[in-house]
Short mmCIF file of C-alpha atoms in Angstrom, two decimals:
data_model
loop_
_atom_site.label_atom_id
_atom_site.label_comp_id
_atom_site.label_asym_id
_atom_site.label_seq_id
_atom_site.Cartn_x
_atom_site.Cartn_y
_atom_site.Cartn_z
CA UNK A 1 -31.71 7.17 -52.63
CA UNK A 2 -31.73 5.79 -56.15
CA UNK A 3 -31.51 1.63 -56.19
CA UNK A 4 -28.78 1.26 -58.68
CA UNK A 5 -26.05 -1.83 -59.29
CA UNK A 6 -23.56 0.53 -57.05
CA UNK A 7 -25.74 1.62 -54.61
CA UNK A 8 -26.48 -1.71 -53.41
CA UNK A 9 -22.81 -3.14 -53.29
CA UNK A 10 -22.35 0.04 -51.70
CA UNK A 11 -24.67 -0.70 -49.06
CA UNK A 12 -23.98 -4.63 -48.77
CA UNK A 13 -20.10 -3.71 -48.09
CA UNK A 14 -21.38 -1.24 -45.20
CA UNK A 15 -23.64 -3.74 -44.04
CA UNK A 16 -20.74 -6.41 -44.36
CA UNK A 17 -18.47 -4.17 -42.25
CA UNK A 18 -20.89 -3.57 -39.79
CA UNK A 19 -21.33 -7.75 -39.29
CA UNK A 20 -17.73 -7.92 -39.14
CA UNK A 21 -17.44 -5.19 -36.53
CA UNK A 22 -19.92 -7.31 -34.45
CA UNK A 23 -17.63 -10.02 -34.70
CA UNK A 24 -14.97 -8.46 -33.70
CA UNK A 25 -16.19 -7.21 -30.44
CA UNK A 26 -16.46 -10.49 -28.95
CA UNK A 27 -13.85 -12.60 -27.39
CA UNK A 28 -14.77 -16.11 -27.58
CA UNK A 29 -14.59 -18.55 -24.13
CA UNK A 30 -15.02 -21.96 -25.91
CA UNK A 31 -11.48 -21.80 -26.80
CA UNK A 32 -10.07 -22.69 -23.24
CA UNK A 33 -12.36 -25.81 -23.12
CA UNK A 34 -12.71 -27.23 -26.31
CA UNK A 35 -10.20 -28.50 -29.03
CA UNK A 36 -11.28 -27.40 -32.35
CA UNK A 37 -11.23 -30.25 -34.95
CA UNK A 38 -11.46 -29.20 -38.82
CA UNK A 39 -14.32 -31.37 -40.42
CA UNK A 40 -14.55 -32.40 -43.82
CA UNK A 41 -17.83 -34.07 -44.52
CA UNK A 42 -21.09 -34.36 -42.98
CA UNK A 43 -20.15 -36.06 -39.63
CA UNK A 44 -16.71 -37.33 -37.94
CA UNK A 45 -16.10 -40.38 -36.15
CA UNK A 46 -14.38 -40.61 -33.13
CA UNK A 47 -12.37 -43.11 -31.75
CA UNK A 48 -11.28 -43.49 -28.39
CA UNK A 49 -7.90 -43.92 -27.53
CA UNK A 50 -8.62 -46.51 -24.76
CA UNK A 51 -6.33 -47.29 -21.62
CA UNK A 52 -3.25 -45.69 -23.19
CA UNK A 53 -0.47 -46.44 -20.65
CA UNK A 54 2.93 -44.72 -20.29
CA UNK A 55 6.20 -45.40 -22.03
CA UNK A 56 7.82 -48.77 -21.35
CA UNK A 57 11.27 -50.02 -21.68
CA UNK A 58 11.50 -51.90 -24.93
CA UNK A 59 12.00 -55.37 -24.46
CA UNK A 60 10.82 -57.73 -27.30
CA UNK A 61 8.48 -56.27 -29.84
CA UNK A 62 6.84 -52.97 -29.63
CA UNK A 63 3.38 -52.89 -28.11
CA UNK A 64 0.62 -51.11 -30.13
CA UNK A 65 -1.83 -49.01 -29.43
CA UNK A 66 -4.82 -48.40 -31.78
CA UNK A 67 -7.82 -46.19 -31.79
CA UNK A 68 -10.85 -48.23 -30.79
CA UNK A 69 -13.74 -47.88 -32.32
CA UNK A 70 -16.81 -46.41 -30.87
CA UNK A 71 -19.73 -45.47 -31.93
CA UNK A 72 -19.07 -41.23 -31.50
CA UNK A 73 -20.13 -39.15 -34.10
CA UNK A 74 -20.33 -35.65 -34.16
CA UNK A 75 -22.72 -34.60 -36.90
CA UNK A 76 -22.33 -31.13 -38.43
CA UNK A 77 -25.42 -28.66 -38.10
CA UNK A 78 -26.00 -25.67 -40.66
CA UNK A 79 -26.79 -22.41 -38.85
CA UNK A 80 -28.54 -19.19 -40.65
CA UNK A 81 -29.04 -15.90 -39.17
CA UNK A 82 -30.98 -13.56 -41.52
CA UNK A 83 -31.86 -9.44 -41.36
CA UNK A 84 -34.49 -8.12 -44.12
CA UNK A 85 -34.14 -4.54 -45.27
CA UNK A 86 -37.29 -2.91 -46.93
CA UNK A 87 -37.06 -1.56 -50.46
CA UNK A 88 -38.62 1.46 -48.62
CA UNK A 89 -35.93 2.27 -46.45
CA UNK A 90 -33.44 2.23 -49.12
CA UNK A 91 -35.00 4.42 -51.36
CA UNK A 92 -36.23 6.62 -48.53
CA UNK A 93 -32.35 6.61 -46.99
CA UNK A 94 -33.77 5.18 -43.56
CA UNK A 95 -30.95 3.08 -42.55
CA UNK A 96 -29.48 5.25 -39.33
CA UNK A 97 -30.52 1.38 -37.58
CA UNK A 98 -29.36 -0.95 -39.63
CA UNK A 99 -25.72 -0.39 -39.03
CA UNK A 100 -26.25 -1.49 -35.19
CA UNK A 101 -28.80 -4.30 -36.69
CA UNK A 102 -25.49 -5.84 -38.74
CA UNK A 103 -22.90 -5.20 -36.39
CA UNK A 104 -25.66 -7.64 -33.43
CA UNK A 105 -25.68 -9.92 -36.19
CA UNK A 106 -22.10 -10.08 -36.22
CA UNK A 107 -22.42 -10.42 -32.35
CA UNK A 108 -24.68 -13.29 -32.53
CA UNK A 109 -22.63 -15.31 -34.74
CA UNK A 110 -19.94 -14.70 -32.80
CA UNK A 111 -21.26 -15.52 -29.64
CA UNK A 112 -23.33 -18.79 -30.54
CA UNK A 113 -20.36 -21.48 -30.49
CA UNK A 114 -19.97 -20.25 -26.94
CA UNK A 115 -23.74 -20.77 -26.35
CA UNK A 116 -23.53 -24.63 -28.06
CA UNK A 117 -20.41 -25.21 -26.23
CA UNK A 118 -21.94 -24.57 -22.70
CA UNK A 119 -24.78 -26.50 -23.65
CA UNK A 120 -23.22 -29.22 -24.52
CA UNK A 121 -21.27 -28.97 -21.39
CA UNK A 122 -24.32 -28.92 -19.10
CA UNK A 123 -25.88 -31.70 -20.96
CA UNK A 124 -23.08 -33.58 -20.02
CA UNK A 125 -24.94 -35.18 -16.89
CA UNK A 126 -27.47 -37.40 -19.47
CA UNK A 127 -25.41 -37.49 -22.78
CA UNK A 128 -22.95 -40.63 -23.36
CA UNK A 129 -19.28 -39.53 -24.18
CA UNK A 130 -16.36 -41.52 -26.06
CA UNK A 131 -16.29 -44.36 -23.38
CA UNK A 132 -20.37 -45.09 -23.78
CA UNK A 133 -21.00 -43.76 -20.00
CA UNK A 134 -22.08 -40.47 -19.38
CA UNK A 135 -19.74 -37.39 -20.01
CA UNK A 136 -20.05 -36.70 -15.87
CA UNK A 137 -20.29 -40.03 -14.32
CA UNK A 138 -19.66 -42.30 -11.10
CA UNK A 139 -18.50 -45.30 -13.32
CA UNK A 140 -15.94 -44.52 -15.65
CA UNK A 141 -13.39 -47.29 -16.36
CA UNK A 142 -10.40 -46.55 -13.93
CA UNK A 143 -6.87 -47.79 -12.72
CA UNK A 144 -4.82 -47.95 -8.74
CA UNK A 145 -1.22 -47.93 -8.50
CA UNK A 146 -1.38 -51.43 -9.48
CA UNK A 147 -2.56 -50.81 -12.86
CA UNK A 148 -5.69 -53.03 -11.61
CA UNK A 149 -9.00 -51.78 -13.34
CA UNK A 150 -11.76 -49.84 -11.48
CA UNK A 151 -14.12 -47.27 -11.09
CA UNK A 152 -13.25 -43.69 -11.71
CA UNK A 153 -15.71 -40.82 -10.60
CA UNK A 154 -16.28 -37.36 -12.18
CA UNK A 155 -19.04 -36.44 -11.36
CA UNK A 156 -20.38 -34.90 -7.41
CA UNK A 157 -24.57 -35.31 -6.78
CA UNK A 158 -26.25 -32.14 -5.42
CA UNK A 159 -29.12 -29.97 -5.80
CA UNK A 160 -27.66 -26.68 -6.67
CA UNK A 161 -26.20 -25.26 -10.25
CA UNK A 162 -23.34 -26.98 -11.23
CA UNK A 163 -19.70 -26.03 -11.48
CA UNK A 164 -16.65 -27.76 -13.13
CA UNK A 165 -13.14 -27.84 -11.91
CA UNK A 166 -10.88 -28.84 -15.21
CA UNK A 167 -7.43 -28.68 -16.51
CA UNK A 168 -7.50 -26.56 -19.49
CA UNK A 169 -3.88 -26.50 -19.77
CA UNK A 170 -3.26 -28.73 -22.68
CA UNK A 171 -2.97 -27.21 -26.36
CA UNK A 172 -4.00 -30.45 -28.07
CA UNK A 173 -6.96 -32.32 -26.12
CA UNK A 174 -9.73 -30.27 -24.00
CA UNK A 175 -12.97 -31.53 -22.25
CA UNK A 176 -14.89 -30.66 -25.32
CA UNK A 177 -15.10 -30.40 -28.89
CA UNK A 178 -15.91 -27.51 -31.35
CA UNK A 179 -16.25 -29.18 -34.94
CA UNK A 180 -16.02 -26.93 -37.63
CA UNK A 181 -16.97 -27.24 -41.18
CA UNK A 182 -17.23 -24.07 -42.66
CA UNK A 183 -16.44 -20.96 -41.27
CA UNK A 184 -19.20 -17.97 -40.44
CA UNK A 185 -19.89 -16.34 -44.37
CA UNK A 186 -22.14 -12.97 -45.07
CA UNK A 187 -23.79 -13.71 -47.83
CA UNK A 188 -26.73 -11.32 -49.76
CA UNK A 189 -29.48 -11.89 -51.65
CA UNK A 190 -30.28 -8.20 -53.00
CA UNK A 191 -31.05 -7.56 -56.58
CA UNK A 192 -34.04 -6.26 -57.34
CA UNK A 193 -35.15 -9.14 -59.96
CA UNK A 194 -34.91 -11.73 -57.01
CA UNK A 195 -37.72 -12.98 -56.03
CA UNK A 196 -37.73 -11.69 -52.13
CA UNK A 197 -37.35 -8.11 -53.65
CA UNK A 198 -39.85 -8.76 -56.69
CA UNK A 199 -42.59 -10.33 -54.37
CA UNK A 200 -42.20 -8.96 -50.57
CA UNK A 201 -39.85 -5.87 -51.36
CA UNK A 202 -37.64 -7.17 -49.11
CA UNK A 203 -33.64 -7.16 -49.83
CA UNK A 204 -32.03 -10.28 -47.63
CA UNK A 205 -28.78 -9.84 -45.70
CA UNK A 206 -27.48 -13.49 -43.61
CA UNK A 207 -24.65 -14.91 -41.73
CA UNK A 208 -24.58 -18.58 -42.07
CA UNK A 209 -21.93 -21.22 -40.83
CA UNK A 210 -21.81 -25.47 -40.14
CA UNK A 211 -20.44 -26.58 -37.21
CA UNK A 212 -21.38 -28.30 -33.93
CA UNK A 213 -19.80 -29.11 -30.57
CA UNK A 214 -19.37 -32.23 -28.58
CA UNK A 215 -17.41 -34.04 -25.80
CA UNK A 216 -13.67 -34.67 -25.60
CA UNK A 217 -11.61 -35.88 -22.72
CA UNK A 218 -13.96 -36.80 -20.28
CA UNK A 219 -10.61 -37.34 -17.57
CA UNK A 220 -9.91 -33.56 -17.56
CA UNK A 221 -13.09 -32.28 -16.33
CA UNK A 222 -14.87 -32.68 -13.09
CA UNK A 223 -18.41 -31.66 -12.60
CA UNK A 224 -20.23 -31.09 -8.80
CA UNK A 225 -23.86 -29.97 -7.97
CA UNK A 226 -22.70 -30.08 -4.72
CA UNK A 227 -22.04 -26.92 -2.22
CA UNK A 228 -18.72 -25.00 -3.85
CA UNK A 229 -16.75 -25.42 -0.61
CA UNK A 230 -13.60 -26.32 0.60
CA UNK A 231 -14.32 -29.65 1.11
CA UNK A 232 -16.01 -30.23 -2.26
CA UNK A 233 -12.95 -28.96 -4.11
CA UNK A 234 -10.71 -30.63 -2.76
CA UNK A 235 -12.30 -33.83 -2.99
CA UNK A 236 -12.73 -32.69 -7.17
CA UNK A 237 -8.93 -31.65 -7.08
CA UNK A 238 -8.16 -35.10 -5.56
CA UNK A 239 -10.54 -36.93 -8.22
CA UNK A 240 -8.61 -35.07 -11.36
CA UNK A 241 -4.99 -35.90 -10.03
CA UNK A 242 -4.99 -39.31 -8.43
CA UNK A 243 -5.86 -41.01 -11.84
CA UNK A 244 -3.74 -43.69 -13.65
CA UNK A 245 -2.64 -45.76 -16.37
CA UNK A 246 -3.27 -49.49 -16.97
CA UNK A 247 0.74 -49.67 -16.14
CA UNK A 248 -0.21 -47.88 -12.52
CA UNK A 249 1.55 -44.46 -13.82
CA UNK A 250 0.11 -41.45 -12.91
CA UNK A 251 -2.03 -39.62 -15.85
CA UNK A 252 -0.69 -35.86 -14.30
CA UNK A 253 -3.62 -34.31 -14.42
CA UNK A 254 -3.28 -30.56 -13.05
CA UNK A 255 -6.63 -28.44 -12.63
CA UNK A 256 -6.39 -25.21 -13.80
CA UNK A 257 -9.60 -23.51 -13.89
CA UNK A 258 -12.72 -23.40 -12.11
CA UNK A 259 -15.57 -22.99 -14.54
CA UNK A 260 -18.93 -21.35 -12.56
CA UNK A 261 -21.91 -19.25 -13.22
CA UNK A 262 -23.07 -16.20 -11.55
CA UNK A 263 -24.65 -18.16 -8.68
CA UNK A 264 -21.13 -19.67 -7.79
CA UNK A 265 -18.88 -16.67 -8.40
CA UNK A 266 -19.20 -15.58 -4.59
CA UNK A 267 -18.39 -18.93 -3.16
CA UNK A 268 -15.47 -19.39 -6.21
CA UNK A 269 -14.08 -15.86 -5.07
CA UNK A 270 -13.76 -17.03 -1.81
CA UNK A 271 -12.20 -20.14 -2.11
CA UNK A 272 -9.76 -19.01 -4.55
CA UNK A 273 -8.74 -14.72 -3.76
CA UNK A 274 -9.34 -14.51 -0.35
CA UNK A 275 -6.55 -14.84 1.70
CA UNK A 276 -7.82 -16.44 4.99
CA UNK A 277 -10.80 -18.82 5.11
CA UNK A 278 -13.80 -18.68 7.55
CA UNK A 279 -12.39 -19.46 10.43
CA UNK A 280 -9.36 -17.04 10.07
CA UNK A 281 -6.57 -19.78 9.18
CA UNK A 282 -4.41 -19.45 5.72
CA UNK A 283 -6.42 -20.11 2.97
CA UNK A 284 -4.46 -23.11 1.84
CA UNK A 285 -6.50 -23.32 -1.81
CA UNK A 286 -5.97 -19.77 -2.47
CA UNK A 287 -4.80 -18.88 -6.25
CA UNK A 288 -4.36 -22.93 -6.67
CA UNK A 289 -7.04 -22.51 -10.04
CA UNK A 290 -8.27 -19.39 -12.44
CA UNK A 291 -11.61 -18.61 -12.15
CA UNK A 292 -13.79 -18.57 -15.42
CA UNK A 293 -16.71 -17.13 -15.16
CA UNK A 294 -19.77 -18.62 -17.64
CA UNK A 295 -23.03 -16.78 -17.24
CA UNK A 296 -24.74 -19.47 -19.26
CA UNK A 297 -24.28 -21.74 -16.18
CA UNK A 298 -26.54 -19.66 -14.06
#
């Protein structure tokens, strides 16, 4: 094949639709769990919307409500993900591969805010959220009936992998956060007077994208390491729904989903599809959450 001006935008639109194939193949789980939040600089700040209570009858004044500052920031990270092509291969029309080398790509970018999002999620055991305590905690700031303050649990010790009962039913606010500042771009770097062709015969072909993920509302997820069990879910379900406002009024919190790996998909099945439980009594918990399944959990 002759290397001319054509040829290669030829070839870098192929290549281009291959990537965007990739893409395409892949539907996305970070969605359910994390709000997306358009970013226009290098970092965001987060504040906190502390202790917001319910409606009250106006009587006097209003009472407001501001954002309190915290010190939350969710920096933006550049990501690149590059494929070579040898001058060779062009000339010599050997590029049967490099189709299903673009359209993995295209997979990869796809796929990796689902990878950041789970690890961010898993990390959320040692990593400090909005409130300064850990994402998945035993001491969050919490309320009775009463509106007096106390302690608010999340988070279930154990020794096994982890799984996370959460509501995911809210459009605006989700457990996490996927930042975005600039969407995924395919960008080439392929005529032959650059210096990657020049020096290493080498024409360059990348995806690259800033974004990063971190932690949202720490009150609609609940984390256990325990046994998956009747027992242990219901004491999570319990967790999620009994909290309240500084006013005493309940914060109607409704779990959805249970989030597991492969190692708890058995024991999720169970507890949630099967009709009867061990002992041959109605399963009471049956279809009461959706299961979503997260290999990256193990």
């Amino acid at each position: 094949m002759q290397i001319t001006p054509s040829t290669l935008k030829s070839l870098s639109d192929g290549f281009n639709a291959a990537f965007l194939r990739g893409i395409e193949s892949v539907q996305q789980q970070w969605p359910m769990v994390a709000m997306e939040v358009p970013s226009a600089s290098r970092l965001e700040n987060y504040g906190w919307m502390k202790d917001l209570p319910g409606m009250r009858e106006w009587i006097g004044q209003r009472v407001v409500h501001n954002l309190e500052s915290v010190a939350y920031q969710i920096v933006n990270k550049h990501w690149e993900h590059t494929i070579g092509v040898d001058r060779n291969d062009i000339e010599d029309d050997n590029l049967g591969l490099y189709s299903l080398r673009f359209s993995q790509q295209g997979e990869i970018a796809a796929r990796h805010p689902d990878q950041l999002v789970w690890s961010m999620l898993l990390s959320g055991f040692t990593s400090l959220a909005m409130d300064g305590q850990y994402f998945f905690d035993t001491d969050h700031v919490g309320y009775n009936v009463d509106g007096t303050e106390t302690t608010w649990s999340n988070y279930q010790s154990g020794a096994g992998n982890p799984w996370f009962l959460m509501d995911l039913s809210r459009s605006f606010m989700k457990p996490m956060v996927f930042q975005r500042r600039t969407q995924v771009q395919f960008i080439r770097k392929d005529r032959p007077e650059d210096d990657n062709v020049f020096m290493e015969r080498t024409f360059l072909y990348g995806a690259d994208a800033r974004y990063n993920a971190g932690f949202g509302f720490y009150q609609l997820a609940y984390a256990s390491k325990a046994t998956l069990d009747a027992t242990n879910y219901a004491a999570a379900r319990a967790a999620l729904q009994l909290q309240r406002r500084p006013d005493g009024s309940a914060l109607d919190v409704r779990p959805t989903h249970l989030v597991v790996g492969p190692s708890n998909e058995a024991a999720a099945r169970k507890l949630l599809l099967a009709e009867q439980d061990a002992s041959g009594a109605t399963n009471v918990w049956r279809g009461s959450a959706e299961i979503l399944l997260v290999p990256a959990l193990g």
